[in-house]
Amino acid sequence: MKTKRCWQVIIIHCVLPLLAGLLIYIFLRFGTFINQLIAIPTPPKWAGSHNLFIAFVRYNLPDLLWAYSLTVALMFWKRGAGNRSNYFFLVVLAIISATEMIQVAFPDKFTFDWADLGAAIAGSVLSYIANKRLHEKKKI
């Protein structure tokens, strides 16, 4: 793959999802370490809404985005190493699931949520599908 195309894939599929998740933490997740560190002013009224969509964006979308980004990065790395095995995706999925499940062991430090686990798995699966489509078009 051409170097320019490589960087486009990395920026669009790895960096931008992480940046979007960080922005959600900064501007929509109040009381987090990042939010306190930056000292964001009072949240907008809509951010405190109990709307299901807003709740998903605030609490679950960051997990989906980081899982998407990590899966793309690992699959991209694995393809670069010359291994095109689909079984590697199962290893990535196990890692992502384990990072969510480990929260159960430390309830005083983390808050495990089944919706977070589902969002992380969904992000990983979406990433796998996007990766397959990119590869099938012979762009990466």
mmCIF file with all atom_site columns, C-alpha atoms in Angstrom:
data_model
loop_
_atom_site.group_PDB
_atom_site.id
_atom_site.type_symbol
_atom_site.label_atom_id
_atom_site.label_alt_id
_atom_site.label_comp_id
_atom_site.label_asym_id
_atom_site.label_entity_id
_atom_site.label_seq_id
_atom_site.pdbx_PDB_ins_code
_atom_site.Cartn_x
_atom_site.Cartn_y
_atom_site.Cartn_z
_atom_site.occupancy
_atom_site.B_iso_or_equiv
_atom_site.pdbx_formal_charge
_atom_site.auth_seq_id
_atom_site.auth_comp_id
_atom_site.auth_asym_id
_atom_site.auth_atom_id
_atom_site.pdbx_PDB_model_num
ATOM 1   C CA . MET A 1 1   ? 0.000   0.000   0.000  1.00 0.00 ? 1   MET A CA 1
ATOM 2   C CA . LYS A 1 2   ? 1.157   3.484   -0.679 1.00 0.00 ? 2   LYS A CA 1
ATOM 3   C CA . THR A 1 3   ? 2.438   5.371   2.346  1.00 0.00 ? 3   THR A CA 1
ATOM 4   C CA . LYS A 1 4   ? -0.085  8.189   1.897  1.00 0.00 ? 4   LYS A CA 1
ATOM 5   C CA . ARG A 1 5   ? -2.993  5.721   1.902  1.00 0.00 ? 5   ARG A CA 1
ATOM 6   C CA . CYS A 1 6   ? -1.513  4.013   4.959  1.00 0.00 ? 6   CYS A CA 1
ATOM 7   C CA . TRP A 1 7   ? -1.536  7.246   6.910  1.00 0.00 ? 7   TRP A CA 1
ATOM 8   C CA . GLN A 1 8   ? -5.069  8.055   5.787  1.00 0.00 ? 8   GLN A CA 1
ATOM 9   C CA . VAL A 1 9   ? -6.298  4.715   7.130  1.00 0.00 ? 9   VAL A CA 1
ATOM 10  C CA . ILE A 1 10  ? -4.464  5.213   10.427 1.00 0.00 ? 10  ILE A CA 1
ATOM 11  C CA . ILE A 1 11  ? -5.795  8.736   10.901 1.00 0.00 ? 11  ILE A CA 1
ATOM 12  C CA . ILE A 1 12  ? -9.383  7.995   9.888  1.00 0.00 ? 12  ILE A CA 1
ATOM 13  C CA . HIS A 1 13  ? -9.769  4.600   11.563 1.00 0.00 ? 13  HIS A CA 1
ATOM 14  C CA . CYS A 1 14  ? -7.429  4.876   14.576 1.00 0.00 ? 14  CYS A CA 1
ATOM 15  C CA . VAL A 1 15  ? -6.772  8.484   15.553 1.00 0.00 ? 15  VAL A CA 1
ATOM 16  C CA . LEU A 1 16  ? -10.165 10.084  14.869 1.00 0.00 ? 16  LEU A CA 1
ATOM 17  C CA . PRO A 1 17  ? -12.181 7.528   16.874 1.00 0.00 ? 17  PRO A CA 1
ATOM 18  C CA . LEU A 1 18  ? -9.822  7.985   19.849 1.00 0.00 ? 18  LEU A CA 1
ATOM 19  C CA . LEU A 1 19  ? -10.077 11.762  19.542 1.00 0.00 ? 19  LEU A CA 1
ATOM 20  C CA . ALA A 1 20  ? -13.881 11.577  19.389 1.00 0.00 ? 20  ALA A CA 1
ATOM 21  C CA . GLY A 1 21  ? -13.959 9.399   22.514 1.00 0.00 ? 21  GLY A CA 1
ATOM 22  C CA . LEU A 1 22  ? -11.650 11.823  24.328 1.00 0.00 ? 22  LEU A CA 1
ATOM 23  C CA . LEU A 1 23  ? -13.875 14.764  23.380 1.00 0.00 ? 23  LEU A CA 1
ATOM 24  C CA . ILE A 1 24  ? -16.889 12.900  24.756 1.00 0.00 ? 24  ILE A CA 1
ATOM 25  C CA . TYR A 1 25  ? -15.051 12.384  28.045 1.00 0.00 ? 25  TYR A CA 1
ATOM 26  C CA . ILE A 1 26  ? -14.012 16.028  28.188 1.00 0.00 ? 26  ILE A CA 1
ATOM 27  C CA . PHE A 1 27  ? -17.311 17.653  27.286 1.00 0.00 ? 27  PHE A CA 1
ATOM 28  C CA . LEU A 1 28  ? -20.004 15.129  28.272 1.00 0.00 ? 28  LEU A CA 1
ATOM 29  C CA . ARG A 1 29  ? -18.655 13.021  31.148 1.00 0.00 ? 29  ARG A CA 1
ATOM 30  C CA . PHE A 1 30  ? -18.601 15.289  34.150 1.00 0.00 ? 30  PHE A CA 1
ATOM 31  C CA . GLY A 1 31  ? -16.664 14.345  37.257 1.00 0.00 ? 31  GLY A CA 1
ATOM 32  C CA . THR A 1 32  ? -14.041 12.267  35.445 1.00 0.00 ? 32  THR A CA 1
ATOM 33  C CA . PHE A 1 33  ? -10.334 12.789  36.015 1.00 0.00 ? 33  PHE A CA 1
ATOM 34  C CA . ILE A 1 34  ? -9.888  14.329  32.556 1.00 0.00 ? 34  ILE A CA 1
ATOM 35  C CA . ASN A 1 35  ? -12.828 16.674  33.086 1.00 0.00 ? 35  ASN A CA 1
ATOM 36  C CA . GLN A 1 36  ? -11.527 17.808  36.474 1.00 0.00 ? 36  GLN A CA 1
ATOM 37  C CA . LEU A 1 37  ? -7.998  18.236  35.128 1.00 0.00 ? 37  LEU A CA 1
ATOM 38  C CA . ILE A 1 38  ? -9.128  20.562  32.344 1.00 0.00 ? 38  ILE A CA 1
ATOM 39  C CA . ALA A 1 39  ? -11.788 22.269  34.533 1.00 0.00 ? 39  ALA A CA 1
ATOM 40  C CA . ILE A 1 40  ? -14.580 22.337  31.954 1.00 0.00 ? 40  ILE A CA 1
ATOM 41  C CA . PRO A 1 41  ? -17.318 24.835  32.886 1.00 0.00 ? 41  PRO A CA 1
ATOM 42  C CA . THR A 1 42  ? -20.947 23.942  33.545 1.00 0.00 ? 42  THR A CA 1
ATOM 43  C CA . PRO A 1 43  ? -22.319 21.391  31.091 1.00 0.00 ? 43  PRO A CA 1
ATOM 44  C CA . PRO A 1 44  ? -24.974 22.367  28.565 1.00 0.00 ? 44  PRO A CA 1
ATOM 45  C CA . LYS A 1 45  ? -28.544 21.469  29.566 1.00 0.00 ? 45  LYS A CA 1
ATOM 46  C CA . TRP A 1 46  ? -28.934 18.841  26.837 1.00 0.00 ? 46  TRP A CA 1
ATOM 47  C CA . ALA A 1 47  ? -25.880 16.965  28.172 1.00 0.00 ? 47  ALA A CA 1
ATOM 48  C CA . GLY A 1 48  ? -27.745 16.206  31.395 1.00 0.00 ? 48  GLY A CA 1
ATOM 49  C CA . SER A 1 49  ? -30.705 14.778  29.520 1.00 0.00 ? 49  SER A CA 1
ATOM 50  C CA . HIS A 1 50  ? -31.958 11.314  30.418 1.00 0.00 ? 50  HIS A CA 1
ATOM 51  C CA . ASN A 1 51  ? -32.549 10.623  26.750 1.00 0.00 ? 51  ASN A CA 1
ATOM 52  C CA . LEU A 1 52  ? -31.418 7.086   25.800 1.00 0.00 ? 52  LEU A CA 1
ATOM 53  C CA . PHE A 1 53  ? -29.392 8.321   22.825 1.00 0.00 ? 53  PHE A CA 1
ATOM 54  C CA . ILE A 1 54  ? -27.565 10.951  24.905 1.00 0.00 ? 54  ILE A CA 1
ATOM 55  C CA . ALA A 1 55  ? -26.861 8.330   27.582 1.00 0.00 ? 55  ALA A CA 1
ATOM 56  C CA . PHE A 1 56  ? -25.428 5.984   24.947 1.00 0.00 ? 56  PHE A CA 1
ATOM 57  C CA . VAL A 1 57  ? -23.200 8.742   23.563 1.00 0.00 ? 57  VAL A CA 1
ATOM 58  C CA . ARG A 1 58  ? -21.977 9.740   27.041 1.00 0.00 ? 58  ARG A CA 1
ATOM 59  C CA . TYR A 1 59  ? -21.371 6.321   28.541 1.00 0.00 ? 59  TYR A CA 1
ATOM 60  C CA . ASN A 1 60  ? -21.063 3.646   25.839 1.00 0.00 ? 60  ASN A CA 1
ATOM 61  C CA . LEU A 1 61  ? -19.865 5.325   22.655 1.00 0.00 ? 61  LEU A CA 1
ATOM 62  C CA . PRO A 1 62  ? -16.342 5.968   24.044 1.00 0.00 ? 62  PRO A CA 1
ATOM 63  C CA . ASP A 1 63  ? -15.968 2.204   24.653 1.00 0.00 ? 63  ASP A CA 1
ATOM 64  C CA . LEU A 1 64  ? -17.167 1.445   21.137 1.00 0.00 ? 64  LEU A CA 1
ATOM 65  C CA . LEU A 1 65  ? -14.741 3.987   19.696 1.00 0.00 ? 65  LEU A CA 1
ATOM 66  C CA . TRP A 1 66  ? -11.637 2.785   21.566 1.00 0.00 ? 66  TRP A CA 1
ATOM 67  C CA . ALA A 1 67  ? -12.431 -0.843  20.702 1.00 0.00 ? 67  ALA A CA 1
ATOM 68  C CA . TYR A 1 68  ? -12.874 0.120   17.047 1.00 0.00 ? 68  TYR A CA 1
ATOM 69  C CA . SER A 1 69  ? -9.576  1.981   17.031 1.00 0.00 ? 69  SER A CA 1
ATOM 70  C CA . LEU A 1 70  ? -7.644  -0.762  18.824 1.00 0.00 ? 70  LEU A CA 1
ATOM 71  C CA . THR A 1 71  ? -9.016  -3.467  16.549 1.00 0.00 ? 71  THR A CA 1
ATOM 72  C CA . VAL A 1 72  ? -8.119  -1.511  13.413 1.00 0.00 ? 72  VAL A CA 1
ATOM 73  C CA . ALA A 1 73  ? -4.618  -0.876  14.734 1.00 0.00 ? 73  ALA A CA 1
ATOM 74  C CA . LEU A 1 74  ? -3.998  -4.511  15.654 1.00 0.00 ? 74  LEU A CA 1
ATOM 75  C CA . MET A 1 75  ? -5.469  -5.903  12.438 1.00 0.00 ? 75  MET A CA 1
ATOM 76  C CA . PHE A 1 76  ? -3.492  -3.368  10.405 1.00 0.00 ? 76  PHE A CA 1
ATOM 77  C CA . TRP A 1 77  ? -0.330  -4.350  12.266 1.00 0.00 ? 77  TRP A CA 1
ATOM 78  C CA . LYS A 1 78  ? -1.016  -8.049  11.735 1.00 0.00 ? 78  LYS A CA 1
ATOM 79  C CA . ARG A 1 79  ? -1.622  -7.572  7.993  1.00 0.00 ? 79  ARG A CA 1
ATOM 80  C CA . GLY A 1 80  ? 1.632   -5.621  7.778  1.00 0.00 ? 80  GLY A CA 1
ATOM 81  C CA . ALA A 1 81  ? 3.409   -8.594  9.327  1.00 0.00 ? 81  ALA A CA 1
ATOM 82  C CA . GLY A 1 82  ? 2.107   -10.707 6.441  1.00 0.00 ? 82  GLY A CA 1
ATOM 83  C CA . ASN A 1 83  ? -0.390  -12.762 8.435  1.00 0.00 ? 83  ASN A CA 1
ATOM 84  C CA . ARG A 1 84  ? -3.915  -12.597 7.080  1.00 0.00 ? 84  ARG A CA 1
ATOM 85  C CA . SER A 1 85  ? -5.488  -15.075 9.490  1.00 0.00 ? 85  SER A CA 1
ATOM 86  C CA . ASN A 1 86  ? -9.059  -14.369 10.515 1.00 0.00 ? 86  ASN A CA 1
ATOM 87  C CA . TYR A 1 87  ? -8.417  -16.136 13.815 1.00 0.00 ? 87  TYR A CA 1
ATOM 88  C CA . PHE A 1 88  ? -6.368  -13.180 14.994 1.00 0.00 ? 88  PHE A CA 1
ATOM 89  C CA . PHE A 1 89  ? -9.615  -11.214 15.234 1.00 0.00 ? 89  PHE A CA 1
ATOM 90  C CA . LEU A 1 90  ? -10.808 -13.669 17.890 1.00 0.00 ? 90  LEU A CA 1
ATOM 91  C CA . VAL A 1 91  ? -7.666  -12.926 19.908 1.00 0.00 ? 91  VAL A CA 1
ATOM 92  C CA . VAL A 1 92  ? -8.334  -9.196  19.596 1.00 0.00 ? 92  VAL A CA 1
ATOM 93  C CA . LEU A 1 93  ? -11.963 -9.711  20.606 1.00 0.00 ? 93  LEU A CA 1
ATOM 94  C CA . ALA A 1 94  ? -10.843 -11.708 23.660 1.00 0.00 ? 94  ALA A CA 1
ATOM 95  C CA . ILE A 1 95  ? -8.441  -8.925  24.680 1.00 0.00 ? 95  ILE A CA 1
ATOM 96  C CA . ILE A 1 96  ? -11.119 -6.273  24.337 1.00 0.00 ? 96  ILE A CA 1
ATOM 97  C CA . SER A 1 97  ? -13.655 -8.349  26.258 1.00 0.00 ? 97  SER A CA 1
ATOM 98  C CA . ALA A 1 98  ? -11.100 -9.052  28.996 1.00 0.00 ? 98  ALA A CA 1
ATOM 99  C CA . THR A 1 99  ? -10.338 -5.352  29.437 1.00 0.00 ? 99  THR A CA 1
ATOM 100 C CA . GLU A 1 100 ? -14.019 -4.741  30.120 1.00 0.00 ? 100 GLU A CA 1
ATOM 101 C CA . MET A 1 101 ? -14.513 -7.854  32.267 1.00 0.00 ? 101 MET A CA 1
ATOM 102 C CA . ILE A 1 102 ? -11.526 -7.073  34.498 1.00 0.00 ? 102 ILE A CA 1
ATOM 103 C CA . GLN A 1 103 ? -13.590 -4.227  35.902 1.00 0.00 ? 103 GLN A CA 1
ATOM 104 C CA . VAL A 1 104 ? -15.687 -6.812  37.755 1.00 0.00 ? 104 VAL A CA 1
ATOM 105 C CA . ALA A 1 105 ? -12.646 -7.727  39.886 1.00 0.00 ? 105 ALA A CA 1
ATOM 106 C CA . PHE A 1 106 ? -12.076 -4.122  40.975 1.00 0.00 ? 106 PHE A CA 1
ATOM 107 C CA . PRO A 1 107 ? -15.490 -2.622  41.776 1.00 0.00 ? 107 PRO A CA 1
ATOM 108 C CA . ASP A 1 108 ? -13.971 0.145   43.919 1.00 0.00 ? 108 ASP A CA 1
ATOM 109 C CA . LYS A 1 109 ? -11.844 1.397   40.996 1.00 0.00 ? 109 LYS A CA 1
ATOM 110 C CA . PHE A 1 110 ? -14.113 0.699   37.995 1.00 0.00 ? 110 PHE A CA 1
ATOM 111 C CA . THR A 1 111 ? -17.781 0.435   37.139 1.00 0.00 ? 111 THR A CA 1
ATOM 112 C CA . PHE A 1 112 ? -18.534 -2.649  35.074 1.00 0.00 ? 112 PHE A CA 1
ATOM 113 C CA . ASP A 1 113 ? -21.499 -2.332  32.763 1.00 0.00 ? 113 ASP A CA 1
ATOM 114 C CA . TRP A 1 114 ? -22.891 -4.915  30.332 1.00 0.00 ? 114 TRP A CA 1
ATOM 115 C CA . ALA A 1 115 ? -23.712 -2.120  27.897 1.00 0.00 ? 115 ALA A CA 1
ATOM 116 C CA . ASP A 1 116 ? -20.029 -1.101  27.869 1.00 0.00 ? 116 ASP A CA 1
ATOM 117 C CA . LEU A 1 117 ? -19.032 -4.676  27.114 1.00 0.00 ? 117 LEU A CA 1
ATOM 118 C CA . GLY A 1 118 ? -21.602 -4.833  24.311 1.00 0.00 ? 118 GLY A CA 1
ATOM 119 C CA . ALA A 1 119 ? -20.418 -1.505  22.900 1.00 0.00 ? 119 ALA A CA 1
ATOM 120 C CA . ALA A 1 120 ? -16.767 -2.633  22.967 1.00 0.00 ? 120 ALA A CA 1
ATOM 121 C CA . ILE A 1 121 ? -17.630 -5.888  21.197 1.00 0.00 ? 121 ILE A CA 1
ATOM 122 C CA . ALA A 1 122 ? -19.747 -3.989  18.651 1.00 0.00 ? 122 ALA A CA 1
ATOM 123 C CA . GLY A 1 123 ? -16.890 -1.568  18.005 1.00 0.00 ? 123 GLY A CA 1
ATOM 124 C CA . SER A 1 124 ? -14.509 -4.453  17.462 1.00 0.00 ? 124 SER A CA 1
ATOM 125 C CA . VAL A 1 125 ? -16.888 -6.226  15.077 1.00 0.00 ? 125 VAL A CA 1
ATOM 126 C CA . LEU A 1 126 ? -17.533 -3.008  13.125 1.00 0.00 ? 126 LEU A CA 1
ATOM 127 C CA . SER A 1 127 ? -13.792 -2.515  12.872 1.00 0.00 ? 127 SER A CA 1
ATOM 128 C CA . TYR A 1 128 ? -13.311 -6.049  11.588 1.00 0.00 ? 128 TYR A CA 1
ATOM 129 C CA . ILE A 1 129 ? -15.978 -5.497  8.926  1.00 0.00 ? 129 ILE A CA 1
ATOM 130 C CA . ALA A 1 130 ? -14.422 -2.171  7.865  1.00 0.00 ? 130 ALA A CA 1
ATOM 131 C CA . ASN A 1 131 ? -10.985 -3.794  7.758  1.00 0.00 ? 131 ASN A CA 1
ATOM 132 C CA . LYS A 1 132 ? -12.254 -6.633  5.559  1.00 0.00 ? 132 LYS A CA 1
ATOM 133 C CA . ARG A 1 133 ? -13.905 -4.164  3.172  1.00 0.00 ? 133 ARG A CA 1
ATOM 134 C CA . LEU A 1 134 ? -10.769 -2.048  2.923  1.00 0.00 ? 134 LEU A CA 1
ATOM 135 C CA . HIS A 1 135 ? -8.674  -5.125  2.238  1.00 0.00 ? 135 HIS A CA 1
ATOM 136 C CA . GLU A 1 136 ? -11.107 -6.533  -0.329 1.00 0.00 ? 136 GLU A CA 1
ATOM 137 C CA . LYS A 1 137 ? -10.915 -3.273  -2.263 1.00 0.00 ? 137 LYS A CA 1
ATOM 138 C CA . LYS A 1 138 ? -7.132  -3.776  -2.220 1.00 0.00 ? 138 LYS A CA 1
ATOM 139 C CA . LYS A 1 139 ? -6.618  -0.410  -0.621 1.00 0.00 ? 139 LYS A CA 1
ATOM 140 C CA . ILE A 1 140 ? -4.689  -1.804  2.311  1.00 0.00 ? 140 ILE A CA 1
#
